[in-house]
Protein backbone atom coordinates (compact mmCIF):
# COMPACT_ATOMS: atom_id res chain seq x y z
CA UNK A 1 -25.08 53.40 5.16
CA UNK A 2 -22.06 53.47 3.43
CA UNK A 3 -22.53 55.20 -0.04
CA UNK A 4 -22.10 52.83 -2.45
CA UNK A 5 -23.52 49.67 -0.85
CA UNK A 6 -25.63 47.07 -2.60
CA UNK A 7 -29.39 47.07 -1.01
CA UNK A 8 -31.87 44.06 -1.74
CA UNK A 9 -34.26 42.69 -0.26
CA UNK A 10 -35.11 40.79 2.31
CA UNK A 11 -37.47 38.92 5.44
CA UNK A 12 -37.04 40.77 8.52
CA UNK A 13 -38.32 39.56 12.01
CA UNK A 14 -38.52 42.49 14.94
CA UNK A 15 -40.56 40.32 16.95
CA UNK A 16 -41.53 36.92 17.84
CA UNK A 17 -45.06 36.17 16.85
CA UNK A 18 -47.61 34.60 14.46
CA UNK A 19 -47.01 34.77 10.40
CA UNK A 20 -47.08 38.47 10.67
CA UNK A 21 -44.30 39.30 12.57
CA UNK A 22 -42.65 38.93 8.65
CA UNK A 23 -41.96 41.34 7.19
CA UNK A 24 -40.27 42.20 3.09
CA UNK A 25 -38.60 45.26 3.26
CA UNK A 26 -36.45 46.41 0.12
CA UNK A 27 -33.47 48.65 1.64
CA UNK A 28 -31.52 45.44 3.49
CA UNK A 29 -27.38 46.29 2.79
CA UNK A 30 -26.67 42.91 0.90
CA UNK A 31 -23.69 40.62 3.02
CA UNK A 32 -20.42 41.32 2.06
CA UNK A 33 -18.35 37.49 2.29
CA UNK A 34 -15.05 37.55 4.69
CA UNK A 35 -12.86 34.53 5.03
CA UNK A 36 -14.41 31.36 4.76
CA UNK A 37 -17.78 32.73 3.44
CA UNK A 38 -19.28 33.15 0.22
CA UNK A 39 -22.67 35.42 -0.93
CA UNK A 40 -24.94 33.76 -2.84
CA UNK A 41 -27.42 34.73 -5.21
CA UNK A 42 -30.91 33.13 -3.96
CA UNK A 43 -33.18 31.55 -6.50
CA UNK A 44 -34.89 29.78 -4.76
CA UNK A 45 -35.25 29.15 -0.40
CA UNK A 46 -36.91 26.32 1.28
CA UNK A 47 -39.71 27.03 4.06
CA UNK A 48 -39.32 24.30 7.11
CA UNK A 49 -41.49 23.57 10.04
CA UNK A 50 -39.09 24.82 12.79
CA UNK A 51 -38.86 28.18 10.63
CA UNK A 52 -42.70 28.84 12.14
CA UNK A 53 -41.76 27.88 15.50
CA UNK A 54 -37.78 29.75 15.38
CA UNK A 55 -40.53 32.69 14.53
CA UNK A 56 -43.47 32.24 17.19
CA UNK A 57 -40.64 32.18 19.82
CA UNK A 58 -41.47 28.83 21.19
CA UNK A 59 -38.72 27.28 20.24
CA UNK A 60 -35.40 25.81 21.75
CA UNK A 61 -33.06 28.22 20.00
CA UNK A 62 -34.14 32.04 19.47
CA UNK A 63 -31.78 34.26 17.40
CA UNK A 64 -31.73 37.95 17.75
CA UNK A 65 -33.98 40.20 16.84
CA UNK A 66 -34.44 41.39 14.52
CA UNK A 67 -33.00 38.64 11.82
CA UNK A 68 -34.33 36.98 8.42
CA UNK A 69 -34.93 33.58 8.93
CA UNK A 70 -34.18 30.42 6.55
CA UNK A 71 -31.22 27.83 5.32
CA UNK A 72 -32.08 26.82 3.19
CA UNK A 73 -30.96 28.16 0.01
CA UNK A 74 -29.74 27.11 -3.86
CA UNK A 75 -28.41 29.69 -6.02
CA UNK A 76 -25.23 31.00 -8.13
CA UNK A 77 -22.51 31.77 -6.21
CA UNK A 78 -21.88 35.52 -6.33
CA UNK A 79 -18.30 36.55 -3.98
CA UNK A 80 -16.04 34.63 -2.19
CA UNK A 81 -14.34 35.64 1.22
CA UNK A 82 -10.61 35.12 1.63
CA UNK A 83 -9.88 31.35 1.75
CA UNK A 84 -12.99 29.96 1.14
CA UNK A 85 -10.97 28.08 -1.52
CA UNK A 86 -13.57 25.44 -3.06
CA UNK A 87 -16.17 28.22 -4.91
CA UNK A 88 -15.90 30.33 -7.46
CA UNK A 89 -18.72 33.54 -8.90
CA UNK A 90 -20.98 31.89 -11.07
CA UNK A 91 -21.00 28.17 -9.19
CA UNK A 92 -24.71 26.26 -8.71
CA UNK A 93 -24.94 25.58 -4.93
CA UNK A 94 -26.87 24.80 -2.04
CA UNK A 95 -26.78 24.97 1.24
CA UNK A 96 -27.51 23.54 5.27
CA UNK A 97 -27.60 26.70 7.01
CA UNK A 98 -26.96 30.53 6.29
CA UNK A 99 -25.59 33.12 8.12
CA UNK A 100 -27.32 36.27 7.51
CA UNK A 101 -31.01 34.19 6.52
CA UNK A 102 -32.54 32.46 3.54
CA UNK A 103 -35.35 34.81 2.75
CA UNK A 104 -33.83 37.44 0.75
CA UNK A 105 -31.89 37.85 -2.43
CA UNK A 106 -28.44 37.11 -1.28
CA UNK A 107 -27.21 35.08 1.47
CA UNK A 108 -24.49 34.83 3.36
CA UNK A 109 -23.03 31.47 3.96
CA UNK A 110 -20.02 29.54 6.06
CA UNK A 111 -17.89 27.58 2.92
CA UNK A 112 -18.15 24.71 4.68
CA UNK A 113 -22.17 24.53 4.51
CA UNK A 114 -22.52 25.28 0.63
CA UNK A 115 -22.53 22.50 -1.98
CA UNK A 116 -22.38 22.01 -5.39
CA UNK A 117 -25.48 21.75 -6.55
CA UNK A 118 -25.64 19.09 -9.99
CA UNK A 119 -27.39 19.96 -13.59
CA UNK A 120 -29.58 17.24 -13.28
CA UNK A 121 -31.51 19.34 -10.00
CA UNK A 122 -32.78 22.88 -10.62
CA UNK A 123 -32.68 25.51 -8.27
CA UNK A 124 -36.31 24.43 -6.44
CA UNK A 125 -34.81 21.10 -6.08
CA UNK A 126 -31.76 22.18 -4.54
CA UNK A 127 -33.51 24.59 -2.10
CA UNK A 128 -35.48 21.36 -1.24
CA UNK A 129 -32.46 19.00 -0.07
CA UNK A 130 -30.66 21.21 3.20
CA UNK A 131 -32.85 20.44 6.17
CA UNK A 132 -35.28 17.94 4.85
CA UNK A 133 -32.42 15.53 3.76
CA UNK A 134 -29.91 16.13 6.27
CA UNK A 135 -32.69 15.89 9.02
CA UNK A 136 -33.92 12.49 7.03
CA UNK A 137 -30.04 10.79 7.03
CA UNK A 138 -29.32 11.66 10.40
CA UNK A 139 -32.80 10.13 12.15
CA UNK A 140 -32.36 6.62 9.83
CA UNK A 141 -28.23 6.20 9.24
CA UNK A 142 -26.87 7.94 12.57
CA UNK A 143 -29.72 7.77 15.56
CA UNK A 144 -31.73 4.66 14.45
CA UNK A 145 -28.81 2.81 12.54
CA UNK A 146 -30.88 1.01 10.02
CA UNK A 147 -29.63 -2.13 8.30
CA UNK A 148 -31.18 -3.60 4.92
CA UNK A 149 -34.14 -5.63 4.82
CA UNK A 150 -35.95 -3.74 7.71
CA UNK A 151 -38.85 -2.31 7.98
CA UNK A 152 -39.53 1.34 8.82
CA UNK A 153 -42.95 3.23 9.02
CA UNK A 154 -42.94 7.21 7.43
CA UNK A 155 -46.11 9.26 9.50
CA UNK A 156 -46.46 11.91 7.09
CA UNK A 157 -44.73 10.69 4.27
CA UNK A 158 -46.02 13.31 1.81
CA UNK A 159 -44.16 16.41 2.90
CA UNK A 160 -40.55 17.63 2.70
CA UNK A 161 -38.33 15.26 5.53
CA UNK A 162 -41.31 12.48 4.84
CA UNK A 163 -40.74 12.11 1.56
CA UNK A 164 -36.83 12.16 2.33
CA UNK A 165 -37.32 9.65 4.14
CA UNK A 166 -39.27 7.11 2.16
CA UNK A 167 -36.32 8.34 -1.00
CA UNK A 168 -33.25 7.61 1.78
CA UNK A 169 -34.49 4.76 3.09
CA UNK A 170 -35.39 3.04 -0.01
CA UNK A 171 -31.85 3.43 -1.41
CA UNK A 172 -30.22 1.76 1.85
CA UNK A 173 -32.26 -1.53 1.58
CA UNK A 174 -35.62 -0.71 3.55
CA UNK A 175 -39.18 -1.89 3.20
CA UNK A 176 -40.38 1.70 3.37
CA UNK A 177 -44.29 2.01 4.50
CA UNK A 178 -45.57 5.78 4.66
CA UNK A 179 -48.78 7.53 5.33
CA UNK A 180 -50.84 10.37 4.09
CA UNK A 181 -53.92 12.37 4.36
CA UNK A 182 -54.78 13.03 1.00
CA UNK A 183 -55.07 10.64 -2.77
CA UNK A 184 -53.00 12.75 -4.30
CA UNK A 185 -49.99 12.39 -1.31
CA UNK A 186 -50.31 9.02 -1.39
CA UNK A 187 -49.76 8.52 -4.85
CA UNK A 188 -46.33 10.26 -4.62
CA UNK A 189 -45.27 8.74 -1.39
CA UNK A 190 -45.65 5.37 -3.66
CA UNK A 191 -43.87 6.78 -6.11
CA UNK A 192 -40.89 8.33 -3.82
CA UNK A 193 -39.39 4.94 -2.20
CA UNK A 194 -42.62 3.56 0.01
CA UNK A 195 -43.72 -0.80 -0.79
CA UNK A 196 -46.97 0.40 0.64
CA UNK A 197 -49.06 3.41 1.97
CA UNK A 198 -51.63 4.21 4.23
CA UNK A 199 -54.09 7.07 4.67
CA UNK A 200 -53.53 7.82 7.97
CA UNK A 201 -56.86 9.94 7.97
CA UNK A 202 -58.67 6.76 8.36
CA UNK A 203 -60.84 6.06 11.87
CA UNK A 204 -58.84 3.38 13.52
CA UNK A 205 -55.50 4.07 11.87
CA UNK A 206 -52.34 3.59 14.34
CA UNK A 207 -51.57 6.95 13.79
CA UNK A 208 -49.41 7.40 16.49
CA UNK A 209 -46.59 6.47 15.69
CA UNK A 210 -43.92 8.76 14.58
CA UNK A 211 -40.78 8.63 12.80
CA UNK A 212 -39.46 12.17 12.42
CA UNK A 213 -40.63 15.54 13.44
CA UNK A 214 -43.30 16.33 16.02
CA UNK A 215 -46.70 18.64 16.17
CA UNK A 216 -47.36 18.26 19.58
CA UNK A 217 -47.65 16.03 23.32
CA UNK A 218 -48.64 12.62 22.55
CA UNK A 219 -49.57 10.48 25.85
CA UNK A 220 -47.65 6.75 26.11
CA UNK A 221 -47.73 4.51 28.50
CA UNK A 222 -44.08 3.74 29.35
CA UNK A 223 -44.91 -0.13 30.03
CA UNK A 224 -46.08 -0.36 26.69
CA UNK A 225 -42.26 0.02 25.25
CA UNK A 226 -40.69 -3.11 27.58
CA UNK A 227 -42.41 -5.75 26.11
CA UNK A 228 -41.89 -4.58 22.46
CA UNK A 229 -38.34 -3.65 24.00
CA UNK A 230 -38.95 -0.07 21.97
CA UNK A 231 -37.09 2.86 21.58
CA UNK A 232 -37.97 6.50 20.98
CA UNK A 233 -35.27 8.48 19.79
CA UNK A 234 -35.01 12.41 20.05
CA UNK A 235 -33.64 13.68 16.81
CA UNK A 236 -32.31 17.25 15.56
CA UNK A 237 -29.98 17.86 12.95
CA UNK A 238 -28.59 21.21 14.79
CA UNK A 239 -27.05 18.66 16.87
CA UNK A 240 -24.96 17.20 13.97
CA UNK A 241 -21.10 18.13 13.87
CA UNK A 242 -19.34 19.23 11.29
CA UNK A 243 -17.49 15.48 10.35
CA UNK A 244 -21.23 14.78 10.75
CA UNK A 245 -22.54 17.14 8.04
CA UNK A 246 -20.05 16.62 5.62
CA UNK A 247 -20.52 12.57 5.64
CA UNK A 248 -24.57 13.37 5.62
CA UNK A 249 -23.27 15.78 2.46
CA UNK A 250 -21.41 12.84 0.88
CA UNK A 251 -24.14 10.57 0.72
CA UNK A 252 -26.74 12.39 -0.01
CA UNK A 253 -24.23 14.46 -3.35
CA UNK A 254 -23.89 10.27 -4.27
CA UNK A 255 -27.55 10.18 -4.16
CA UNK A 256 -27.54 13.36 -6.47
CA UNK A 257 -25.46 11.51 -9.03
CA UNK A 258 -27.25 8.10 -9.18
CA UNK A 259 -30.53 9.24 -9.48
CA UNK A 260 -32.42 8.15 -6.20
CA UNK A 261 -32.37 11.54 -4.48
CA UNK A 262 -34.69 13.68 -6.19
CA UNK A 263 -36.77 16.47 -4.14
CA UNK A 264 -39.96 16.71 -5.15
CA UNK A 265 -41.88 20.25 -4.74
CA UNK A 266 -44.85 21.74 -3.40
CA UNK A 267 -46.08 24.74 -3.19
CA UNK A 268 -44.42 27.72 -3.85
CA UNK A 269 -44.33 31.61 -3.53
CA UNK A 270 -43.09 34.83 -4.41
CA UNK A 271 -41.24 36.41 -1.50
CA UNK A 272 -44.26 38.98 -0.95
CA UNK A 273 -46.31 35.88 0.56
CA UNK A 274 -43.85 34.43 2.61
CA UNK A 275 -46.68 34.91 5.88
CA UNK A 276 -49.44 33.00 3.54
CA UNK A 277 -46.41 30.27 3.27
CA UNK A 278 -46.02 30.57 7.51
CA UNK A 279 -49.89 30.04 7.79
CA UNK A 280 -49.76 27.36 5.35
CA UNK A 281 -47.25 24.77 6.18
CA UNK A 282 -48.69 24.27 9.82
CA UNK A 283 -52.63 25.14 9.37
CA UNK A 284 -52.47 23.64 5.08
CA UNK A 285 -54.00 20.25 4.89
CA UNK A 286 -52.14 18.09 3.76
CA UNK A 287 -48.05 18.43 2.57
CA UNK A 288 -47.40 17.03 -0.45
CA UNK A 289 -44.28 18.25 -1.38
CA UNK A 290 -41.25 20.55 -0.26
CA UNK A 291 -43.20 23.67 0.23
CA UNK A 292 -40.08 26.54 -1.25
CA UNK A 293 -39.81 30.37 -1.53
CA UNK A 294 -39.26 31.76 -5.61
CA UNK A 295 -36.90 35.02 -6.05
C-alpha cells in the first residue's frame, strides 16, 4: 500500500452467505475520486432489504467479491475529482448509489448520483431517501401512472418504502390506504399520508395485496385478473435510466422543499452491529420507519 494512504473502517463481504459474512475492517484504503466522482464523508447510511439479498448471493445482480454493501449515504463532500463541478468540499449531500459501497466511513460516488441535502433534513433522514423514495416514486408515478383521485393500497406501509409511497401518493392527490402489523406502525402510517390504515395481521385480512416489494412466492389464478382487468407490474429502481433518476430527484427535491417528503427514522445501528441490522430488517417483528447505520 502506498505510504501516506488514508485508511478507514468499512464493512467487507468476502463470500456470499448469512449476516455473519459482513466483516468490519479498519484498514481499508480511502478511495480517491476521479473525473465526475466525489468522495463523501459518510454520517449515515440506509439499510435496505435488497442489500441482504445481494449479500446472500440470491439476487440477480452479484457484485465482484470482496465488496462493501450500501448505496444510500448522507454526509459531507470530502473531495471532488476533476469535472465534478456541481459540488465542493463541505457540501451536505445524499446519494442514490455509490461506487465503493456505503457501509464505510468514506464513500465514492458518481456526481450524477449525488444530490444536495436541504438544511431542514438531518443526515439520518438524508440516508433514508435513496432506494425507498426513488423506488416508491418509480412504482407509483412512472410504472403505475397514478392519477389524483385514484386509490392506492400500500401493504406493509410502516417501513422505508411504504412510508415513502404514502407520502408521495398523498402529495399527488391519491386516496391512500395503508397496512401495518403493529399499533405503533399503524399510527406512523396515518401520520405520514394515509387516510386509513389496517392491521394486516388480522384474520381474513386481504394480505395478498402488495404495492411494492416481495418476500417470496405467491400463487395466483390468472382468471382472477381478467374480470377485474387488473395488472401486475414489476418494478426495480435499478432499471431507471440516468435521465429518469434526474426526473425523480427533481420531484423529490421539490417534496423536501415544500415539506411533504420527511423520512421517518426507525432502528439505528453503529457500523459494528451491521450483522444484527441485516438480521432484523428481514426477521424483525415489523418495521417502523427506515433502518440506518450511523457512523
